[in-house]
Every structure is written in C-alpha cells, then in structure tokens.
XYZ file of C-alpha atoms in Angstrom:
548
model
C 22.401 75.253 7.373
C 25.781 75.910 5.996
C 28.936 74.996 7.784
C 30.048 76.446 10.882
C 33.345 77.995 10.817
C 34.603 77.813 14.338
C 36.081 74.679 15.974
C 33.500 73.450 18.881
C 34.850 71.898 21.920
C 34.078 68.417 22.940
C 33.999 66.722 26.355
C 37.323 65.115 25.731
C 39.980 67.742 25.747
C 41.844 65.660 23.193
C 39.399 65.722 20.513
C 37.950 68.905 18.707
C 34.964 68.803 16.356
C 34.985 71.276 13.326
C 32.862 72.373 10.342
C 29.705 70.951 11.383
C 26.092 71.783 10.034
C 22.547 70.662 10.763
C 22.377 68.621 7.407
C 26.094 67.137 7.666
C 27.576 64.726 9.618
C 31.188 64.991 8.601
C 33.614 66.562 11.023
C 37.388 66.714 11.694
C 38.940 64.713 14.397
C 42.130 66.170 16.154
C 44.164 64.063 18.524
C 46.345 65.915 21.166
C 50.151 66.105 19.877
C 51.152 64.669 23.293
C 49.566 61.691 22.831
C 50.152 61.105 19.535
C 53.943 61.502 20.644
C 53.444 58.982 23.348
C 51.869 56.196 20.781
C 54.526 56.905 18.109
C 57.336 56.195 20.863
C 55.901 52.744 21.059
C 56.747 51.779 17.698
C 59.838 50.136 16.509
C 62.931 52.402 16.069
C 64.270 50.503 13.147
C 63.377 51.783 9.678
C 64.980 49.277 7.753
C 62.810 46.416 5.934
C 62.726 43.451 8.140
C 63.290 40.863 5.562
C 66.306 41.265 3.384
C 68.314 38.993 1.636
C 70.860 38.465 3.907
C 70.991 35.472 6.072
C 68.504 35.497 9.128
C 71.646 34.908 11.501
C 72.748 38.534 10.592
C 69.821 40.311 11.221
C 68.047 38.552 14.354
C 67.946 41.765 16.708
C 65.658 43.732 14.368
C 63.876 40.954 12.876
C 62.911 39.656 16.232
C 61.716 43.046 17.444
C 59.719 43.769 14.627
C 58.047 40.505 14.458
C 57.244 40.164 17.751
C 55.895 43.837 17.763
C 53.530 43.358 14.690
C 52.780 40.050 16.076
C 51.438 41.442 19.627
C 49.509 44.123 17.605
C 47.540 41.591 15.202
C 47.156 39.267 17.997
C 49.163 36.076 16.868
C 49.856 34.929 20.253
C 51.741 31.431 19.238
C 55.029 33.609 18.433
C 54.823 35.586 21.641
C 58.362 35.724 23.457
C 58.788 35.748 27.374
C 62.134 35.814 29.145
C 61.670 31.862 30.204
C 61.518 30.950 26.612
C 64.296 33.250 25.379
C 66.806 32.050 27.803
C 65.929 28.631 26.402
C 66.366 29.147 22.991
C 69.503 27.761 21.201
C 71.807 29.372 19.014
C 70.726 27.492 16.100
C 66.868 27.422 17.041
C 66.434 31.260 16.953
C 67.667 31.749 13.372
C 65.766 28.755 12.161
C 62.640 30.346 13.849
C 62.984 33.632 12.061
C 63.775 32.149 8.809
C 60.515 30.185 9.256
C 58.536 33.077 10.263
C 59.898 35.113 7.362
C 57.247 32.947 5.267
C 54.766 32.577 7.786
C 54.720 36.126 8.980
C 53.766 37.137 5.381
C 50.926 34.748 5.227
C 49.825 36.014 8.817
C 49.735 39.523 7.368
C 52.649 40.627 9.827
C 54.354 41.759 6.149
C 52.348 43.362 3.297
C 54.603 44.162 0.316
C 57.502 43.004 -1.604
C 60.078 45.845 -1.944
C 60.395 46.627 -5.550
C 64.259 46.994 -5.516
C 64.457 43.428 -3.679
C 65.131 40.541 -6.086
C 62.325 37.821 -5.901
C 60.146 40.153 -3.465
C 57.358 39.726 -5.754
C 57.604 35.909 -6.170
C 59.252 34.308 -3.053
C 57.256 34.631 0.245
C 59.431 36.111 2.961
C 61.869 37.777 0.740
C 62.171 41.641 0.884
C 59.273 42.641 2.730
C 57.977 45.675 4.467
C 55.241 46.268 6.808
C 51.626 47.180 5.421
C 51.180 50.864 5.232
C 48.503 51.802 7.936
C 46.957 54.808 9.860
C 48.127 55.276 13.540
C 44.523 55.723 14.897
C 41.167 54.784 13.203
C 39.051 56.862 11.139
C 35.397 57.411 12.683
C 32.195 56.957 10.597
C 28.732 57.772 11.634
C 26.801 54.841 12.808
C 23.864 55.680 10.261
C 26.504 55.549 7.538
C 27.882 52.154 8.419
C 24.374 50.568 8.897
C 23.329 51.839 5.336
C 26.647 50.444 3.656
C 26.256 46.997 5.314
C 22.418 46.814 4.416
C 23.299 47.562 0.751
C 25.950 45.029 0.473
C 23.271 41.647 0.107
C 21.113 43.955 -2.631
C 24.222 44.645 -4.691
C 25.149 40.875 -4.429
C 21.663 39.915 -5.603
C 21.794 42.854 -8.473
C 25.112 41.502 -9.832
C 23.486 37.969 -10.068
C 20.440 38.858 -11.973
C 22.238 41.429 -14.386
C 24.842 38.538 -15.076
C 21.922 36.339 -16.197
C 20.654 39.150 -18.916
C 23.152 38.374 -21.554
C 21.663 40.754 -24.177
C 21.613 43.914 -21.487
C 25.363 43.151 -21.239
C 26.160 42.771 -24.739
C 23.950 45.866 -25.707
C 25.310 48.168 -22.914
C 28.897 47.383 -24.140
C 28.428 47.247 -27.597
C 29.648 50.758 -28.588
C 32.445 50.301 -25.691
C 33.644 47.042 -27.482
C 34.278 48.914 -30.830
C 36.867 51.275 -29.188
C 38.220 49.396 -26.382
C 40.161 45.964 -27.231
C 40.265 44.731 -23.771
C 36.651 44.816 -23.072
C 36.000 43.446 -26.543
C 37.946 40.464 -25.898
C 36.151 39.777 -22.613
C 32.720 40.436 -24.284
C 33.835 37.816 -27.180
C 34.488 35.187 -24.441
C 30.918 36.215 -23.326
C 29.487 35.741 -26.793
C 30.889 32.158 -26.845
C 29.343 31.204 -23.559
C 25.927 32.746 -25.121
C 26.411 30.691 -28.362
C 26.855 27.412 -26.519
C 24.303 27.918 -24.030
C 26.582 27.936 -21.161
C 24.861 27.622 -17.765
C 26.850 28.913 -14.624
C 24.606 26.657 -12.460
C 26.623 27.400 -9.259
C 27.381 31.269 -9.224
C 30.018 32.646 -6.804
C 30.504 36.134 -6.231
C 33.156 38.064 -3.872
C 32.488 41.575 -4.182
C 33.390 45.084 -2.655
C 31.549 48.051 -2.868
C 33.476 51.286 -2.186
C 32.000 54.667 -0.917
C 32.813 58.093 0.015
C 30.804 60.600 2.383
C 30.332 63.954 0.503
C 30.744 66.858 2.692
C 28.480 69.002 0.865
C 25.290 66.710 0.670
C 26.051 64.823 3.939
C 25.311 61.595 1.682
C 27.206 58.341 0.978
C 28.049 57.863 -2.427
C 29.122 54.614 -4.207
C 32.523 55.099 -6.023
C 32.628 51.700 -7.904
C 31.351 48.010 -7.354
C 34.314 45.719 -7.652
C 33.240 42.157 -8.925
C 36.732 40.852 -9.660
C 39.803 40.560 -7.407
C 38.345 42.453 -4.441
C 41.603 42.867 -2.628
C 42.804 43.440 0.997
C 40.211 41.220 2.868
C 43.143 39.682 4.664
C 45.279 42.727 5.741
C 42.059 44.761 6.367
C 41.281 42.534 9.152
C 44.603 42.858 10.520
C 44.492 46.565 10.897
C 41.382 46.351 12.781
C 43.136 43.924 15.184
C 46.028 46.590 15.389
C 43.738 49.419 16.119
C 41.863 47.741 18.881
C 45.087 46.950 20.435
C 46.167 50.560 20.379
C 42.910 51.728 21.627
C 43.095 49.215 24.498
C 46.561 50.765 25.467
C 45.915 54.441 24.862
C 42.046 54.834 24.298
C 41.275 56.153 27.512
C 43.653 59.201 27.064
C 42.170 59.681 23.488
C 38.629 59.313 24.698
C 38.197 56.322 22.044
C 36.463 53.139 23.177
C 38.092 50.016 21.435
C 34.955 48.322 21.184
C 33.598 50.647 18.919
C 36.088 49.387 16.248
C 33.873 46.693 14.691
C 35.138 43.288 14.280
C 36.204 42.804 10.661
C 35.460 39.087 9.313
C 36.077 39.671 5.564
C 38.830 37.348 5.098
C 37.080 34.485 7.186
C 33.759 35.068 5.420
C 35.636 35.168 1.934
C 37.327 31.697 2.760
C 33.628 30.285 4.135
C 32.413 31.187 0.666
C 34.964 29.555 -1.289
C 35.035 26.650 1.102
C 30.916 26.472 0.565
C 31.368 26.563 -3.280
C 33.955 23.890 -3.285
C 31.632 21.790 -1.168
C 28.523 22.782 -3.615
C 30.880 21.198 -6.378
C 30.796 17.932 -4.615
C 34.148 16.426 -5.434
C 36.364 15.631 -2.207
C 39.423 15.464 -4.367
C 39.079 19.064 -5.937
C 41.039 22.003 -5.266
C 40.422 25.908 -5.199
C 42.629 27.510 -7.784
C 44.066 31.112 -7.285
C 44.703 32.924 -10.619
C 47.340 35.393 -9.438
C 49.706 38.212 -11.284
C 53.499 37.480 -11.604
C 55.646 39.522 -9.293
C 52.656 40.231 -7.172
C 54.078 42.233 -4.390
C 50.682 42.063 -2.640
C 50.857 38.376 -2.452
C 50.347 38.437 1.332
C 46.835 39.627 1.166
C 46.307 36.388 -1.197
C 48.387 34.097 1.108
C 46.004 35.068 4.443
C 42.943 34.000 2.358
C 44.625 30.715 1.137
C 46.006 29.951 4.615
C 42.411 30.139 6.032
C 40.739 28.123 3.342
C 43.413 25.448 3.830
C 42.184 25.049 7.358
C 38.622 24.621 6.121
C 39.215 21.636 3.688
C 41.868 19.347 2.373
C 43.608 19.911 -0.856
C 43.257 17.521 -3.824
C 43.869 17.796 -7.861
C 40.701 18.735 -9.633
C 39.695 22.277 -9.887
C 36.339 23.000 -8.389
C 36.759 26.903 -8.004
C 38.574 29.317 -9.996
C 39.260 32.384 -8.009
C 40.704 35.280 -9.873
C 43.161 37.764 -8.493
C 44.184 38.689 -11.872
C 42.520 39.042 -15.139
C 41.296 42.445 -14.825
C 43.757 44.461 -16.541
C 45.271 44.097 -20.248
C 48.572 43.555 -18.636
C 47.222 40.169 -17.442
C 47.126 38.991 -21.178
C 50.582 39.663 -22.685
C 49.694 36.924 -25.379
C 46.964 34.442 -26.879
C 47.946 32.082 -24.372
C 46.273 33.976 -21.579
C 43.247 34.703 -23.455
C 43.079 30.944 -24.581
C 43.423 29.801 -20.812
C 40.601 32.186 -19.701
C 38.390 30.796 -22.315
C 39.354 27.414 -21.401
C 38.384 28.379 -17.640
C 35.219 29.810 -18.610
C 33.972 26.759 -20.825
C 34.942 24.236 -17.914
C 32.532 23.061 -15.210
C 34.554 24.720 -12.379
C 33.243 27.608 -10.451
C 34.497 30.651 -11.511
C 34.770 33.659 -9.145
C 33.956 35.578 -10.849
C 32.366 34.397 -14.100
C 32.620 36.140 -17.191
C 29.274 37.825 -16.670
C 30.043 38.886 -13.469
C 33.114 40.366 -14.341
C 31.289 42.403 -16.901
C 28.925 43.661 -14.744
C 31.528 45.312 -12.749
C 32.275 47.498 -15.506
C 32.078 51.486 -15.149
C 29.704 51.257 -18.267
C 27.355 48.990 -16.439
C 27.465 50.995 -13.393
C 26.341 53.928 -15.688
C 23.752 52.114 -17.399
C 22.156 50.768 -13.927
C 22.119 54.360 -12.886
C 19.389 55.418 -15.674
C 15.960 55.909 -14.767
C 14.080 52.545 -14.231
C 16.726 50.229 -15.390
C 17.482 49.036 -11.668
C 13.656 48.051 -11.454
C 14.277 45.507 -14.236
C 16.253 43.676 -11.901
C 14.957 44.321 -8.523
C 12.022 45.126 -6.188
C 11.190 48.818 -6.141
C 12.218 49.221 -2.269
C 15.578 47.760 -2.937
C 16.233 49.710 -6.085
C 15.440 52.908 -4.149
C 18.008 51.961 -1.470
C 20.656 51.569 -4.070
C 19.848 54.659 -6.018
C 20.292 56.842 -3.054
C 23.907 55.729 -2.861
C 24.289 56.718 -6.699
C 26.599 59.638 -7.429
C 26.043 61.214 -10.763
C 26.974 58.964 -13.711
C 26.636 60.220 -17.383
C 27.683 58.888 -20.805
C 29.646 61.210 -23.059
C 26.539 61.008 -25.331
C 25.343 63.876 -22.909
C 26.481 67.182 -24.545
C 24.839 69.347 -21.752
C 27.001 67.434 -19.069
C 30.180 67.339 -21.299
C 29.796 71.056 -21.711
C 29.432 71.545 -17.845
C 32.169 69.453 -17.466
C 34.594 71.341 -19.752
C 33.575 74.487 -17.923
C 33.788 73.074 -14.309
C 36.183 70.042 -14.637
C 37.246 69.870 -10.995
C 33.607 68.628 -10.485
C 33.790 65.444 -12.379
C 36.210 62.367 -12.865
C 36.520 60.717 -16.145
C 36.659 57.126 -16.053
C 37.893 54.624 -18.759
C 36.639 50.913 -18.446
C 39.837 49.890 -16.389
C 40.416 48.346 -12.976
C 43.131 48.347 -10.639
C 43.529 52.005 -9.979
C 45.622 54.964 -11.654
C 43.348 54.965 -14.691
C 40.882 57.791 -13.864
C 41.181 61.432 -15.112
C 40.754 64.471 -12.718
C 40.833 68.357 -12.778
C 42.287 70.057 -16.083
C 43.103 66.778 -17.618
C 39.222 65.998 -17.773
C 38.789 69.531 -19.707
C 41.786 68.430 -22.063
C 40.530 64.763 -22.651
C 36.971 65.966 -23.195
C 38.131 68.793 -25.809
C 40.333 66.053 -27.427
C 37.597 63.721 -27.940
C 35.225 66.251 -29.432
C 37.770 67.646 -31.664
C 38.886 64.090 -33.317
C 35.112 63.288 -33.667
C 35.525 59.660 -33.378
C 34.182 56.787 -31.420
C 36.560 56.588 -28.452
C 34.476 58.737 -26.405
C 32.290 55.348 -25.642
C 35.278 54.077 -23.658
C 34.651 56.403 -20.763
C 31.871 57.584 -18.566
C 31.699 60.873 -16.440
C 31.363 60.657 -12.799
C 30.456 63.228 -10.276
C 33.515 64.086 -8.072
C 32.858 63.396 -4.076
C 34.520 65.723 -1.726
C 34.980 64.085 1.760
C 35.867 66.095 4.713
C 39.651 66.100 5.492
C 40.756 65.212 8.835
C 44.260 65.370 10.546
C 45.833 61.851 10.660
C 49.033 59.935 11.109
C 50.023 57.661 8.164
C 52.967 54.952 8.811
C 55.135 53.812 5.769
C 58.205 51.635 6.034
C 58.266 52.477 9.907
C 58.035 56.202 9.451
C 54.911 58.465 10.635
C 53.716 61.200 8.388
C 51.162 63.933 9.334
C 48.770 64.543 6.775
C 45.351 66.007 6.061
C 43.615 62.876 4.769
C 40.167 61.688 3.692
C 38.915 57.954 3.596
C 37.196 55.604 1.268
C 34.949 52.779 3.040
C 34.827 49.427 1.212
C 31.965 46.940 2.440
C 32.746 43.365 1.194
C 30.051 41.211 0.045
C 29.892 37.273 -0.677
C 26.986 35.486 -2.762
C 26.837 31.783 -3.648
C 23.768 30.222 -5.561
C 23.149 26.762 -6.896
C 20.345 26.931 -9.116
C 17.481 28.205 -7.526
C 18.990 28.000 -3.803
C 20.698 31.043 -2.453
C 23.440 29.451 -0.042
C 25.042 32.667 0.797
C 24.428 36.343 0.598
C 25.863 38.471 3.109
C 27.776 41.648 3.778
C 31.164 40.396 5.254
C 33.803 42.897 6.874
C 35.168 45.783 5.491
C 38.084 47.939 4.163
C 39.163 51.221 5.126
C 41.535 53.156 3.048
C 42.862 56.522 4.346
C 45.035 58.892 1.801
C 46.386 62.324 1.691
C 43.651 64.655 0.798
C 45.848 66.059 -2.128
C 46.093 62.797 -3.699
C 43.706 61.665 -6.735
C 44.383 58.046 -6.439
C 43.707 55.827 -3.707
C 45.592 52.646 -4.065
C 47.342 50.798 -1.116
C 49.534 48.502 -3.161
C 50.478 51.864 -5.403
C 51.601 53.671 -2.425
C 49.014 56.289 -2.387
C 46.816 55.139 0.632
C 47.149 53.387 3.796
C 45.270 50.627 5.555
C 42.832 51.857 8.132
C 39.771 51.049 10.294
C 36.785 52.452 11.759
C 35.332 53.063 15.289
C 31.514 53.460 14.723
C 30.219 56.838 16.430
C 26.714 58.258 16.809
C 25.740 62.182 17.356
C 23.509 63.717 19.766
C 21.761 66.933 18.787
C 22.078 68.841 21.789
C 20.381 72.188 20.482
C 17.617 71.170 18.518
C 16.887 72.764 15.010
C 19.336 75.367 15.240
C 22.149 72.849 15.693
C 25.416 74.302 16.453
C 27.075 71.745 18.640
C 27.372 68.100 18.156
C 28.973 65.876 20.673
C 30.418 62.533 20.365
C 28.298 60.066 22.295
C 29.609 58.950 25.557
C 30.020 55.435 24.526
C 32.896 56.206 22.039
C-alpha cells in the first residue's frame, strides 16, 4: 500500500504520526512547541565556549554553571554542587577545581571538540573546548530494526576475521584499485610484505561499527558501510544516551516518552574491555596499549574517554601489547615516508594490531562491493548467516557494469559514487555523480576502478531540534544508526564476539554529509518503539505502543 498523506492522531496529544503505510514502519515524530520551549528553557543561557584561554578565575560563574549542567546530564555525580559545599569552598579552591575539571571534563565527555580558532585546542586537553553537538530529544527506531542490527554485529565481526585470512581474495579484489589509488596501493604493499614473510596474526582484535539507514520506500534497514578502523564516538555516544534519559526523566511524561525505552549504551566500556582482554592475551604485565592518533585532533575527548576507562582496568607499563589506531585511514595521516615506515614496523611487530592491515583492507569500499556479489558471502559464512547479511545490503556495483553506469548518468539522484576513502566528506552525490561518470567515460582510463556505485538510501525526515554551541536549531532531520562490534580471537579460541552499544547521528535532511566532527551531524540516541496494527490488512492507523 502506498503512503497515506494525512496525519494520524496518536493517544499522546504531543505526538503525531504521518506518512504511514502497510509496508513501512517509518514515521514523523512531532513534539509540542510549548513542551520544547519549556525544555530549551532549562539549557544554559551562555553561548560562549566554556574553556577559553583566559585564566579560570576570570570565568568561574559561566564555567561552573556549564560544568555542573552537563555533569548532571551525563551522570557525573562526583562534581555535583550543593549549597553547603559551595559555602565551604575557599577563594583558591574553586579556581583550582575548575582548572582541574577543564581537563577531566574533557576525558569524561563533558566537552567534545576543540575550537578550530583556539590555539592548542587540538593538542592540549581543556583548552578552547565546546560541548558536543547533540539532538535535544532522541530519534525513535522500531524494535524489529534494532534487534536486526544488533543480531548482525557478531556475524559481521566473524566475516571480517574470515575475509582477513584470505590474502589472495584481498589482493585480487583490490588489484585494479591499486593501480589508480596510491593510498590503497601503499596499504596493499604492506599487506604483500606480510604475506611474503608468512606473518600470522595469532591474536586478532577488531573494534568495528556497521552503519545503517532505514529506507522509507522499501521499509528495509540498509547498511551504509562497515568501519574496521577508527570506529569513533563510542565514548561520547554513550554520554548522549545518558543525557536523553535524564531529559526524559524530567519531561518524558508530558512528551509521552518512557526513558526506559532508551537502551543503555555500553559501547565505550565494552571497547575498553576488549582492549584489556587483548592486552591480557598478550600476557606481559609490563606492556601497554598504544593509541595512534592524529595531530591537532579536535575529537580527542572521545579517545580520552576510552583511555580513561582502560586505565581503570589495568596498570600501565612500557612494552606495547596492543596498537589501537585512531589514525591511519587517510592519506593525510602519511605526510612522509616516516609514517609509512612506522606503519610497516608496527605491522611486523608482535603487538596486537587493532586493526591489522588485513582487517583494515576488509573495510574498504571495494571489498564491501565484492562481498555483495552473488555467492561471495557464502565463501566465508554459513548460508543462514550469509542470508541475514545480504538482506541489509543496498545495491553495490563496480563501474565495469555499463548498464548501471548508464542508469546512474540518467538518474544520478538515485546513486552515491564512493571512492576508497574513510573519514567523511569524500562521497559524490546528485549531478556531481553524472559529471564524474561522464568524465571517467570520456578519459577512458583506469581511474574508474577507484570508485564504486551505491544505491542511495532515502530515510523519512522528522522534525528535530539540534543543539550546537549552546544554540538550538529546528530542522527536518534524518538519522543514521551505527552498531559497534568487538571481536577477539587467539588461535582457534574466540574470546569475544559481541555487539556492544550504538551510535546514533542525526543531521539536516538537506545535507549529504553526516560527520559529527565535521559539523554536519549531531550525536543522538534512540528510544526503541513497537507498533500495533489496529486495523489489519487495510492498515490506515498505527499507534505507538503504550509502554513507550
């Protein structure tokens, strides 16, 4: 049945559900403007960044208010202030406390990004910070889709591991890409060297994130990509879940939203546990976990949060047991031969790599497209598991397919052209797809091997309130769900294979890009909802279940 054009009233007066069909579980969620105004009124009034470069004593009132506000939202009770303690704080104690919190708050996720214009904001914790952009209220997801995404995580973990062991498959699948993409070529060179010396990764660790969107037309959950390196926001995403539960505890009754429907998000703790278990398997109590990070990293606090929890689990030492990459996925991370030599040295070492070079290559766009071909998944997985993964695959094609390229030139709005790049901001959309395809056809060179075509997914937009730098923006927005997965294996023993929390990102529906650090999206969370069909096959009305 096609979409219904009229809005359908729901039992809660503050919510309306629109554009529903018998084959679709997509919907718009609208909140009463009066309720939104009441919630926004509880936000801090200052719009200035909290931690500037001025001395703490000159900015105590605003800094303290913001710190306590965000600390309360994310459940940091240790810095909660009451009247008694406030009267007992000396003139020197409070400045020192705020100065200390400038760094600690970043590690605890109270602050997220260093401001681009602030000196040392990307290198020194506590300097020039601004709060993480977040959605005021969570974006619901149907329970069936949530369960599906969580069920797929361990299967994708196992798939990555099995594909990584097939060196010939990786080399053959990326051989044409290697000829036209210098970055992929260098990664494959390192991989080739490991094959030549028969280097075996006995202990294999993967911290992954599979990203999905719900397509409004088909009511299917489609995978956008599988991240096998630097799967970010495990730390800050958990904190936004806590923030939304707090908001719904305060205002959920008026909104008709149950805070218990927002699932607990344990991604950062489970990532830390996976790193700690890998360290334990390495079996050297003097060893450390080494984070490889980018210079001038504005998103350092997501990394600090994981590091903070990891330090609670085991003591530090000197020998490197685990190399955890939060860099190395972009050509910008290798400005000279020194960086490539360092990557090769780490790959040759006995340290556990997260990811290893083979895990890294499994996450490339070309491998994603190869795995979507008929019968390829079945090389690595049992038929039942392969069928579950294939159900979430969107259309993926190489540019060798002349018919699909012709269709993409005629209808470019239905496709995304993706290069072999990670980190956001690299994909091609709309009329630019047509122009690039025509350019590649005209030049008749091998550069087309550096790209894949993907079916574009069109989620339903919902009215949302997105908060950046203390200012609330009202937008029609769409969301992308990421499910984290952790995998640890020692020889034939699987020590850990779990889904472990989620990342919800929401952005303006008019935006093609979806990065949080790049300013396009905000961090969000999800209440899980169920739908009841009250009319049968002639479905015209759906209600949010009473327990939402």
